Amino acid sequence: MLVSAALQVVIFPLPGMYGLSWVAVAPLLVAVLRGRVPETLQLDGQARLVPATPWQGFVLGYVCGILWFAGTCYWIFDTMHRYGGLPIPAAVLALILFCMYVGLYHGMFGLLLALVAGSNNFRLDKSRSDKSGLKAAGSGASMRRALVAAPFLWVAVELARTRITGFPWELLGCSQTANFALTRIATLTGVYGLSFEILLVNSVFAAAFLVAKEQRKRLLVAACVATAILQAGQLVAPPPVAADRTALLVQPNIPILEGAMWTREYFQGTLRDLTAKSLHPAGEKADQHFDLIVWPESPSPFYTNDPLFRDAVSELARQSKTWVVAGSIGITPAMHSGGESSQIFNSAALVSPQGEWVGRYDKVHLVPFGEYLPFPRLFAFAGGLTKEVGEFQRGASRTPLDAGGERLGMFICYESIFPDEVRQGPLEGAQVLLNISNDGWYGDSGAWKQHLQQTEMRAIENDRWLLAATNTGMTASIDPYGRIVAATPRKVRTALAAPYALSSGTTFYTRHGDWFAYLCAIISGGALLARFVFPNRAP
């Protein structure tokens, strides 16, 4: 269980030991399926191991989950302490509580696996001629049933984490984003199909340690061959994807400052500098024309009703004769709303080459504790992250922004980790995906790369070019295979000439969403039912 937790940490960035994903969950499977030694089965000095009880399975999975999230999402401490204003003990407590909460899903997996395996179907059979007198009624069938069910159970639990908790951070399949041949399955099943494949191979490795020694070598060879074949997809480079357009993605590298530090002089100086980077990017020809200029989400007080900000962006659009997308704080009434009350949104404003503000995307899926406080009275102590701007309101539409016939599928920062939500853009006609993000909240941790990896998966699932414009980096152009074809260094103020192309086709996943994950959930329910209706029958 401890080994499994450690392996699940290193298969994601920054360690990047992606090949270990094929064995990362196997130790947990073995721990649950060989979880105890009942006294009644210790005969002739031979210990007979049987599956863990449901409670034991839950504890094994839960501890594994807590450790995995602590090792992967450790950056939550720094975010809550440095930017949320929490003292160190409170920030540590926040991280622990977070890990204990999301770790419940690993615990759920362990519990369900133990239930499917069964742990009460062993009895003594005195009629047996062998000396042990042991008959494990249906034990082999139960083990096989559990191992076959494990991939379905894992995907069902990942779906639950996505839908119920709303934190599908680094689903297991994301570890294979660089496996260009294998990830083609994601255009059919989404990332969940990759998670399923990984668990399937893990189940074979686990089986090798659950069978008799004489059968172990055969299973290990089969598992190693399967791993080599599947991981070899990383060596298969698909052909370059033609790009006939170029966007200028500005990386402003704006520090996270207290509101009082944003003096009028600093504010105007920042606008001038970003405008200069947009009009005269280093390393580009003086007469270079871009199809799109993008300013990302940033910690700057760029309000859409502020004349200084509006005038600067409008003038940039007119001078460059280019469509501009500017990350900003949207003020109501929103362009798609008839409301009159003053509300704020995390927004992406669209400005035409004539300098007219013609559209706006308001972020739909907000970050808890970052952009709004769930249960404000209960969590009032964590309000530091929202104290500068108050609480954001949720947007109401995922309709693509229309930049002169070029339809932009917008999603902001944290929204990139939700596969079913990002696909709504292409489903409504988005021809290119555009993610604007302020990854400065992550500090110097590896979270920025974890976030970028998940963004790459969205490009793969929808077979779309994806432009990732970030505040501190890495700003990148990602092709439909999930390859980064152009990128900036981190933590510098610069601009990237990002190639891309438009596409109007849709993948099976774009059209049908998480059908595969729901199918796995249904099959998991059937496996649980079969455990009680046919306890001794092999699958």
XYZ file of C-alpha atoms in Angstrom:
539
model
C 0.000 0.000 0.000
C 2.843 2.404 0.860
C 4.713 1.320 -2.272
C 1.604 1.932 -4.351
C 1.196 5.442 -2.931
C 4.825 6.284 -3.721
C 4.565 4.912 -7.258
C 1.385 6.890 -7.915
C 3.239 10.066 -6.942
C 6.251 9.585 -9.215
C 4.273 8.734 -12.359
C 3.188 12.368 -12.607
C 5.307 15.487 -13.152
C 7.725 16.606 -12.078
C 9.290 13.146 -11.478
C 7.780 12.064 -14.798
C 8.398 8.324 -14.380
C 5.392 7.595 -16.567
C 6.365 3.996 -17.350
C 5.774 3.009 -13.731
C 2.050 3.717 -14.098
C 1.621 0.127 -15.341
C 2.618 -1.229 -11.920
C 1.708 1.686 -9.632
C -1.624 0.304 -8.424
C -0.647 -3.381 -8.393
C 0.740 -3.292 -4.805
C -2.570 -1.870 -3.574
C -4.482 -4.606 -5.413
C -2.292 -7.276 -3.834
C -2.657 -5.697 -0.383
C -6.456 -5.771 -0.613
C -6.704 -9.239 -2.154
C -4.246 -10.814 0.308
C -5.326 -8.752 3.224
C -5.628 -11.140 6.181
C -4.816 -14.541 7.656
C -7.858 -15.951 9.484
C -6.986 -18.261 12.346
C -9.358 -20.926 11.018
C -7.249 -21.197 7.862
C -3.893 -21.797 9.525
C -3.591 -25.541 9.174
C -0.490 -27.730 9.176
C 1.541 -24.590 9.654
C 0.400 -23.208 6.322
C -1.005 -19.660 6.300
C -3.890 -19.204 3.914
C -4.269 -15.593 2.858
C -7.750 -14.354 1.954
C -9.099 -10.973 0.802
C -9.389 -8.096 3.202
C -12.721 -7.367 4.760
C -14.546 -4.378 3.278
C -13.442 -2.262 6.230
C -9.814 -3.373 5.849
C -10.014 -2.719 2.109
C -11.290 0.788 2.776
C -8.498 1.552 5.248
C -5.807 0.254 2.872
C -7.155 2.335 -0.009
C -7.796 5.368 2.169
C -4.265 5.545 3.549
C -2.895 5.070 0.034
C -5.109 7.910 -1.231
C -4.136 10.289 1.565
C -0.447 9.718 0.878
C -0.893 10.036 -2.898
C -2.726 13.346 -2.685
C -0.251 14.650 -0.096
C 2.634 13.802 -2.412
C 0.926 15.188 -5.519
C -1.012 18.198 -4.226
C 1.523 19.369 -1.625
C 1.402 22.777 -3.314
C -1.941 23.457 -1.610
C -0.017 24.251 1.569
C 2.053 26.968 -0.095
C -0.983 28.433 -1.857
C -3.024 28.629 1.341
C -0.114 29.970 3.396
C 1.579 32.402 1.000
C -1.437 33.696 -0.888
C -4.342 32.757 1.355
C -2.841 34.388 4.419
C -3.199 31.311 6.616
C -0.594 30.732 9.338
C 1.576 27.657 8.868
C -0.379 25.379 11.285
C -3.680 26.300 9.635
C -2.236 25.767 6.123
C -0.887 22.360 7.174
C -4.293 21.497 8.621
C -5.971 22.614 5.385
C -3.713 20.278 3.368
C -4.347 17.376 5.746
C -8.119 17.878 5.662
C -8.040 18.127 1.879
C -6.080 14.871 1.563
C -8.386 13.136 4.023
C -11.378 14.237 1.993
C -10.275 13.345 -1.540
C -8.482 10.250 -0.233
C -11.939 8.838 0.467
C -12.156 7.881 -3.203
C -9.128 5.614 -2.984
C -10.770 4.231 0.148
C -13.966 3.639 -1.803
C -11.987 1.719 -4.420
C -10.431 -0.517 -1.737
C -13.812 -1.138 -0.151
C -15.505 -2.025 -3.449
C -12.637 -4.288 -4.485
C -12.830 -6.162 -1.167
C -16.592 -6.507 -1.549
C -16.284 -7.944 -5.051
C -13.554 -10.349 -3.910
C -15.567 -11.496 -0.917
C -14.047 -12.399 2.408
C -16.524 -14.728 4.065
C -16.719 -17.600 1.585
C -14.089 -19.875 3.158
C -14.904 -23.023 5.096
C -13.287 -26.222 6.289
C -14.094 -29.379 4.339
C -13.228 -32.513 6.328
C -14.036 -34.686 3.341
C -10.991 -33.362 1.478
C -8.288 -36.032 1.145
C -5.446 -33.524 1.299
C -3.790 -32.937 4.647
C -4.789 -29.321 4.938
C -8.498 -30.099 5.008
C -8.976 -26.674 3.455
C -11.571 -25.778 0.856
C -11.695 -22.158 -0.174
C -15.206 -22.186 -1.553
C -15.043 -20.128 -4.705
C -11.821 -18.412 -3.614
C -10.227 -18.649 -7.064
C -13.390 -17.393 -8.700
C -13.570 -14.514 -6.238
C -9.982 -13.461 -6.915
C -10.496 -13.604 -10.671
C -13.736 -11.675 -10.383
C -12.035 -8.966 -8.330
C -9.104 -8.622 -10.721
C -11.407 -8.440 -13.741
C -13.574 -5.879 -11.966
C -10.685 -3.703 -10.743
C -10.332 -1.556 -13.917
C -14.081 -0.939 -14.004
C -14.149 -0.046 -10.309
C -11.217 2.353 -10.681
C -12.815 4.247 -13.553
C -16.151 4.377 -11.723
C -14.410 5.914 -8.701
C -12.573 8.432 -10.917
C -15.939 9.417 -12.391
C -17.341 9.850 -8.879
C -14.379 12.062 -7.924
C -15.029 14.180 -11.000
C -18.777 14.482 -10.595
C -19.266 14.524 -6.826
C -16.195 16.207 -5.375
C -15.293 18.163 -8.504
C -11.558 17.519 -8.205
C -10.421 15.160 -10.982
C -6.824 16.285 -10.541
C -4.393 14.003 -12.388
C -6.688 11.128 -13.282
C -4.526 8.060 -13.830
C -4.816 8.197 -17.629
C -3.191 11.639 -17.722
C 0.147 9.974 -16.987
C 0.213 8.818 -20.630
C -0.183 12.168 -22.418
C 3.218 11.698 -24.090
C 2.236 8.245 -25.334
C 1.001 9.552 -28.669
C -0.144 6.226 -30.155
C -1.927 4.982 -27.033
C -3.729 8.264 -26.339
C -5.710 7.948 -29.578
C -8.162 5.904 -27.518
C -9.003 9.096 -25.605
C -10.766 10.439 -28.713
C -13.293 7.634 -28.111
C -13.400 7.191 -24.344
C -11.812 10.304 -22.914
C -9.042 10.015 -20.350
C -11.019 7.278 -18.584
C -10.168 4.758 -21.316
C -6.481 5.256 -20.600
C -7.079 4.816 -16.869
C -8.874 1.559 -17.682
C -5.973 0.238 -19.769
C -3.466 1.097 -17.067
C -5.511 -0.681 -14.381
C -5.963 -3.688 -16.640
C -2.202 -4.182 -16.865
C -1.859 -3.516 -13.126
C -4.392 -6.285 -12.526
C -2.266 -8.756 -14.498
C 0.821 -7.817 -12.476
C -1.194 -8.218 -9.270
C -2.479 -11.600 -10.442
C 1.109 -12.808 -10.798
C 1.555 -12.391 -7.047
C -1.770 -13.983 -6.161
C -1.411 -17.293 -7.991
C 0.711 -20.331 -7.309
C 4.438 -19.898 -7.938
C 4.418 -22.202 -10.934
C 1.981 -19.861 -12.731
C 3.693 -16.634 -11.694
C 6.368 -16.575 -14.386
C 3.818 -16.878 -17.201
C 1.724 -13.974 -15.892
C 4.745 -11.765 -15.264
C 5.996 -12.349 -18.797
C 2.544 -11.532 -20.194
C 2.313 -8.353 -18.111
C 5.801 -7.200 -19.076
C 5.126 -7.807 -22.771
C 1.841 -5.884 -22.557
C 3.617 -3.021 -20.785
C 6.386 -2.895 -23.381
C 3.902 -2.850 -26.258
C 1.644 -0.202 -24.712
C 4.481 2.019 -23.506
C 6.158 1.776 -26.921
C 3.508 4.173 -28.186
C 5.644 6.902 -26.689
C 8.296 6.113 -29.300
C 5.878 6.460 -32.210
C 5.920 10.065 -33.342
C 2.852 11.027 -35.380
C 3.396 13.250 -38.407
C 3.454 17.026 -37.868
C 0.047 18.679 -37.908
C -0.232 21.539 -40.356
C -0.737 24.967 -38.776
C -1.800 27.895 -40.958
C -2.432 30.507 -38.276
C -0.404 32.202 -35.566
C -1.539 33.642 -32.242
C 0.544 35.874 -30.013
C 0.278 34.604 -26.455
C 1.552 37.216 -24.007
C 3.048 35.876 -20.781
C 2.938 38.894 -18.435
C 4.633 37.323 -15.378
C 2.711 39.671 -13.076
C 3.424 39.046 -9.368
C 0.640 38.458 -6.890
C 0.485 41.724 -4.957
C -1.650 43.281 -2.278
C -4.254 45.654 -3.677
C -2.552 48.732 -2.223
C 0.600 47.964 -4.225
C -1.285 48.494 -7.474
C -0.713 52.216 -7.643
C -1.941 54.142 -10.671
C 1.632 54.471 -11.915
C 2.324 50.728 -11.561
C -0.999 49.901 -13.222
C -0.358 52.136 -16.237
C 3.236 50.986 -16.509
C 2.075 47.355 -16.621
C -0.426 48.153 -19.368
C 2.216 49.978 -21.409
C 4.667 47.119 -21.077
C 2.114 44.451 -22.055
C 1.014 46.560 -25.017
C 4.619 46.923 -26.179
C 5.145 43.134 -25.893
C 1.981 42.642 -27.949
C 2.858 45.117 -30.703
C 6.597 44.451 -30.927
C 7.297 40.894 -29.685
C 10.978 40.073 -29.411
C 12.347 37.934 -32.186
C 9.446 38.554 -34.572
C 9.440 40.527 -37.822
C 8.295 44.129 -37.564
C 5.490 43.549 -40.082
C 4.383 40.209 -38.592
C 0.596 39.988 -38.397
C -1.077 37.697 -35.897
C -4.531 36.172 -36.143
C -5.111 36.574 -32.422
C -3.494 38.291 -29.423
C -4.126 36.803 -25.988
C -3.567 38.235 -22.528
C -4.066 35.504 -19.917
C -5.761 35.418 -16.562
C -3.542 37.288 -14.106
C -3.624 38.696 -10.558
C -3.935 42.240 -11.926
C -6.985 44.459 -11.251
C -8.023 44.555 -14.926
C -11.730 45.366 -14.569
C -13.842 45.423 -17.709
C -15.552 48.638 -16.569
C -12.247 50.459 -15.946
C -11.716 53.081 -18.714
C -7.911 52.859 -18.401
C -7.944 49.122 -19.034
C -10.609 49.236 -21.735
C -8.929 52.042 -23.637
C -5.534 50.316 -23.544
C -6.894 47.018 -24.894
C -9.037 48.758 -27.515
C -6.057 50.757 -28.728
C -3.957 47.571 -28.891
C -6.612 45.915 -31.069
C -6.804 48.930 -33.390
C -3.053 49.340 -33.777
C -2.457 45.638 -34.394
C -5.640 45.245 -36.470
C -6.083 41.976 -34.613
C -8.686 40.286 -32.472
C -7.699 40.415 -28.795
C -8.710 38.123 -25.926
C -7.955 39.695 -22.549
C -8.196 37.949 -19.198
C -10.049 40.332 -16.899
C -12.485 40.781 -14.048
C -15.904 41.040 -15.626
C -18.445 43.388 -14.109
C -22.190 42.918 -14.536
C -24.413 43.195 -16.308
C -22.726 40.410 -18.272
C -23.161 40.617 -22.015
C -25.365 37.543 -22.003
C -27.365 38.653 -18.959
C -30.009 41.257 -18.391
C -29.240 41.634 -14.700
C -28.586 45.044 -13.183
C -26.971 44.128 -9.861
C -23.223 44.571 -9.491
C -21.483 41.211 -9.727
C -17.980 40.113 -10.658
C -16.811 37.280 -12.880
C -13.499 35.740 -13.831
C -13.690 36.572 -17.515
C -12.103 36.547 -20.937
C -13.126 39.615 -22.952
C -13.093 39.623 -26.755
C -12.177 42.867 -28.542
C -12.490 43.339 -32.308
C -9.779 44.862 -34.567
C -11.869 48.057 -34.484
C -11.437 48.234 -30.703
C -15.029 47.242 -29.877
C -15.742 44.963 -26.928
C -17.943 42.414 -28.631
C -18.020 39.345 -26.394
C -17.105 37.850 -23.065
C -16.750 34.406 -21.563
C -17.442 34.228 -17.828
C -15.864 31.297 -15.999
C -18.458 28.652 -15.194
C -16.589 26.262 -12.874
C -15.032 28.252 -10.056
C -12.234 27.201 -7.710
C -13.485 26.509 -4.174
C -11.585 28.621 -1.615
C -9.893 30.464 -4.490
C -12.823 32.121 -6.243
C -15.671 31.393 -3.884
C -16.158 30.025 -0.393
C -18.331 26.934 -0.051
C -20.351 27.136 3.161
C -18.999 30.631 4.012
C -19.806 30.493 7.728
C -18.020 27.181 8.175
C -14.939 28.148 6.153
C -14.701 31.849 6.906
C -11.118 31.340 8.134
C -10.036 30.554 4.547
C -11.255 33.762 3.017
C -7.784 35.140 2.362
C -7.712 33.969 -1.213
C -10.831 35.945 -2.072
C -10.410 39.023 0.067
C -9.072 41.212 -2.736
C -11.932 40.788 -5.176
C -14.740 39.295 -3.133
C -16.494 36.190 -4.398
C -16.836 35.544 -8.121
C -20.160 34.608 -9.639
C -20.563 31.641 -11.957
C -20.861 32.174 -15.677
C -23.919 30.852 -17.459
C -22.727 29.838 -20.939
C -19.974 27.918 -22.702
C -20.829 29.319 -26.133
C -17.601 29.857 -28.094
C -16.421 33.423 -28.682
C -16.703 34.431 -32.336
C -13.577 36.277 -33.491
C -14.575 37.189 -37.027
C -15.703 33.683 -37.913
C -12.985 31.986 -35.844
C -14.790 30.268 -32.986
C -12.790 30.087 -29.751
C -13.581 27.426 -27.145
C -12.714 29.237 -23.917
C -11.964 27.759 -20.531
C -10.155 29.443 -17.676
C -7.463 27.882 -15.478
C -8.957 25.159 -13.240
C -11.660 24.351 -15.802
C -9.075 22.496 -17.879
C -9.173 19.501 -15.513
C -12.830 18.729 -16.335
C -12.991 16.690 -19.553
C -16.768 16.736 -19.939
C -16.886 20.517 -19.530
C -14.099 21.364 -21.975
C -15.715 19.232 -24.689
C -18.761 21.518 -24.597
C -16.820 24.114 -26.614
C -16.096 21.894 -29.647
C -19.577 20.424 -29.289
C -20.955 23.948 -29.830
C -18.682 24.627 -32.760
C -15.363 25.805 -31.258
C -12.619 25.410 -33.872
C -9.682 25.922 -31.512
C -9.412 25.644 -27.728
C -8.031 28.514 -25.659
C -7.078 28.203 -22.009
C -6.019 31.305 -20.079
C -4.569 30.664 -16.653
C -2.778 32.283 -13.745
C -0.469 29.512 -12.585
C 1.321 31.977 -10.322
C -0.811 30.668 -7.440
C 1.229 27.453 -7.562
C 4.501 29.188 -6.747
C 7.609 27.166 -7.590
C 5.948 23.777 -7.076
C 5.367 21.230 -9.818
C 1.650 22.022 -9.986
C 2.062 24.132 -13.122
C 3.298 21.092 -15.033
C 0.568 18.880 -13.617
C -1.926 21.468 -14.820
C -0.330 21.682 -18.270
C -0.369 17.893 -18.587
C -4.112 17.810 -17.990
C -4.591 20.630 -20.487
C -2.734 18.537 -23.078
C -5.236 15.723 -22.504
C -8.110 18.058 -23.399
C -6.465 18.717 -26.775
C -6.144 14.964 -27.349
C -9.726 14.121 -26.374
C -11.213 16.733 -28.698
C -8.630 16.493 -31.506
C -8.126 20.258 -31.399
C -5.257 22.689 -31.356
C -5.068 24.220 -27.904
C -3.486 27.544 -26.986
C -2.442 27.721 -23.314
C -1.753 31.318 -22.278
C -0.496 31.616 -18.705
C 0.682 34.388 -16.413
C 3.947 32.831 -15.226
C 4.314 29.877 -17.594
C 4.563 27.613 -19.271
C 2.711 29.325 -22.123
C 2.374 26.885 -25.018
C 0.840 25.836 -28.305
C -0.407 22.236 -28.173
C -1.350 20.222 -31.240
C -4.229 17.693 -31.459
C -1.859 14.874 -30.412
C -1.080 16.678 -27.156
C 2.415 17.667 -28.290
C 3.836 21.006 -27.219
C 5.019 22.521 -30.509
C 6.018 25.937 -29.118
C 6.518 27.176 -25.556
C 8.058 29.926 -23.453
C 10.401 29.605 -20.479
C 8.703 30.120 -17.148
C 8.650 33.229 -14.965
C 9.669 35.763 -17.610
C 7.631 38.508 -19.255
C 7.574 37.578 -22.905
C 5.322 36.696 -25.827
C 5.016 33.482 -27.839
C 4.210 33.217 -31.533
C 1.978 30.146 -31.255
C 1.065 28.194 -34.400
C -2.390 26.651 -34.638
C -5.114 25.668 -37.082
C -8.903 25.531 -37.068
C -10.894 22.312 -37.089
C -14.631 21.712 -37.350
C -14.799 17.919 -36.952
C -15.729 16.310 -33.649
C -14.424 13.158 -31.986
C -16.622 10.391 -30.627
C -15.728 11.578 -27.141
C -16.680 15.175 -27.957
C -20.094 14.030 -29.155
C -20.858 11.467 -26.461
C -18.854 12.566 -23.424
C -18.188 10.260 -20.480
C -20.165 7.300 -21.839
C -17.295 4.903 -21.171
C -16.913 5.990 -17.550
C -20.646 5.558 -16.974
C -20.494 2.116 -18.610
C -17.719 1.184 -16.183
C -19.891 2.392 -13.293
C -22.773 0.200 -14.502
C -20.518 -2.843 -14.902
C -19.095 -2.182 -11.423
C -22.613 -2.272 -10.037
C -23.166 -5.566 -11.843
C -19.966 -7.007 -10.361
C -21.108 -6.083 -6.878
C -24.479 -7.675 -7.536
C -22.845 -10.839 -8.863
C -20.716 -11.066 -5.719
C -23.831 -11.604 -3.614
C -26.039 -13.485 -6.092
C -23.341 -15.841 -7.448
C -20.668 -15.804 -4.712
C -18.840 -18.942 -5.867
C -19.031 -18.640 -9.648
C -16.109 -17.539 -11.773
C -16.594 -14.552 -14.061
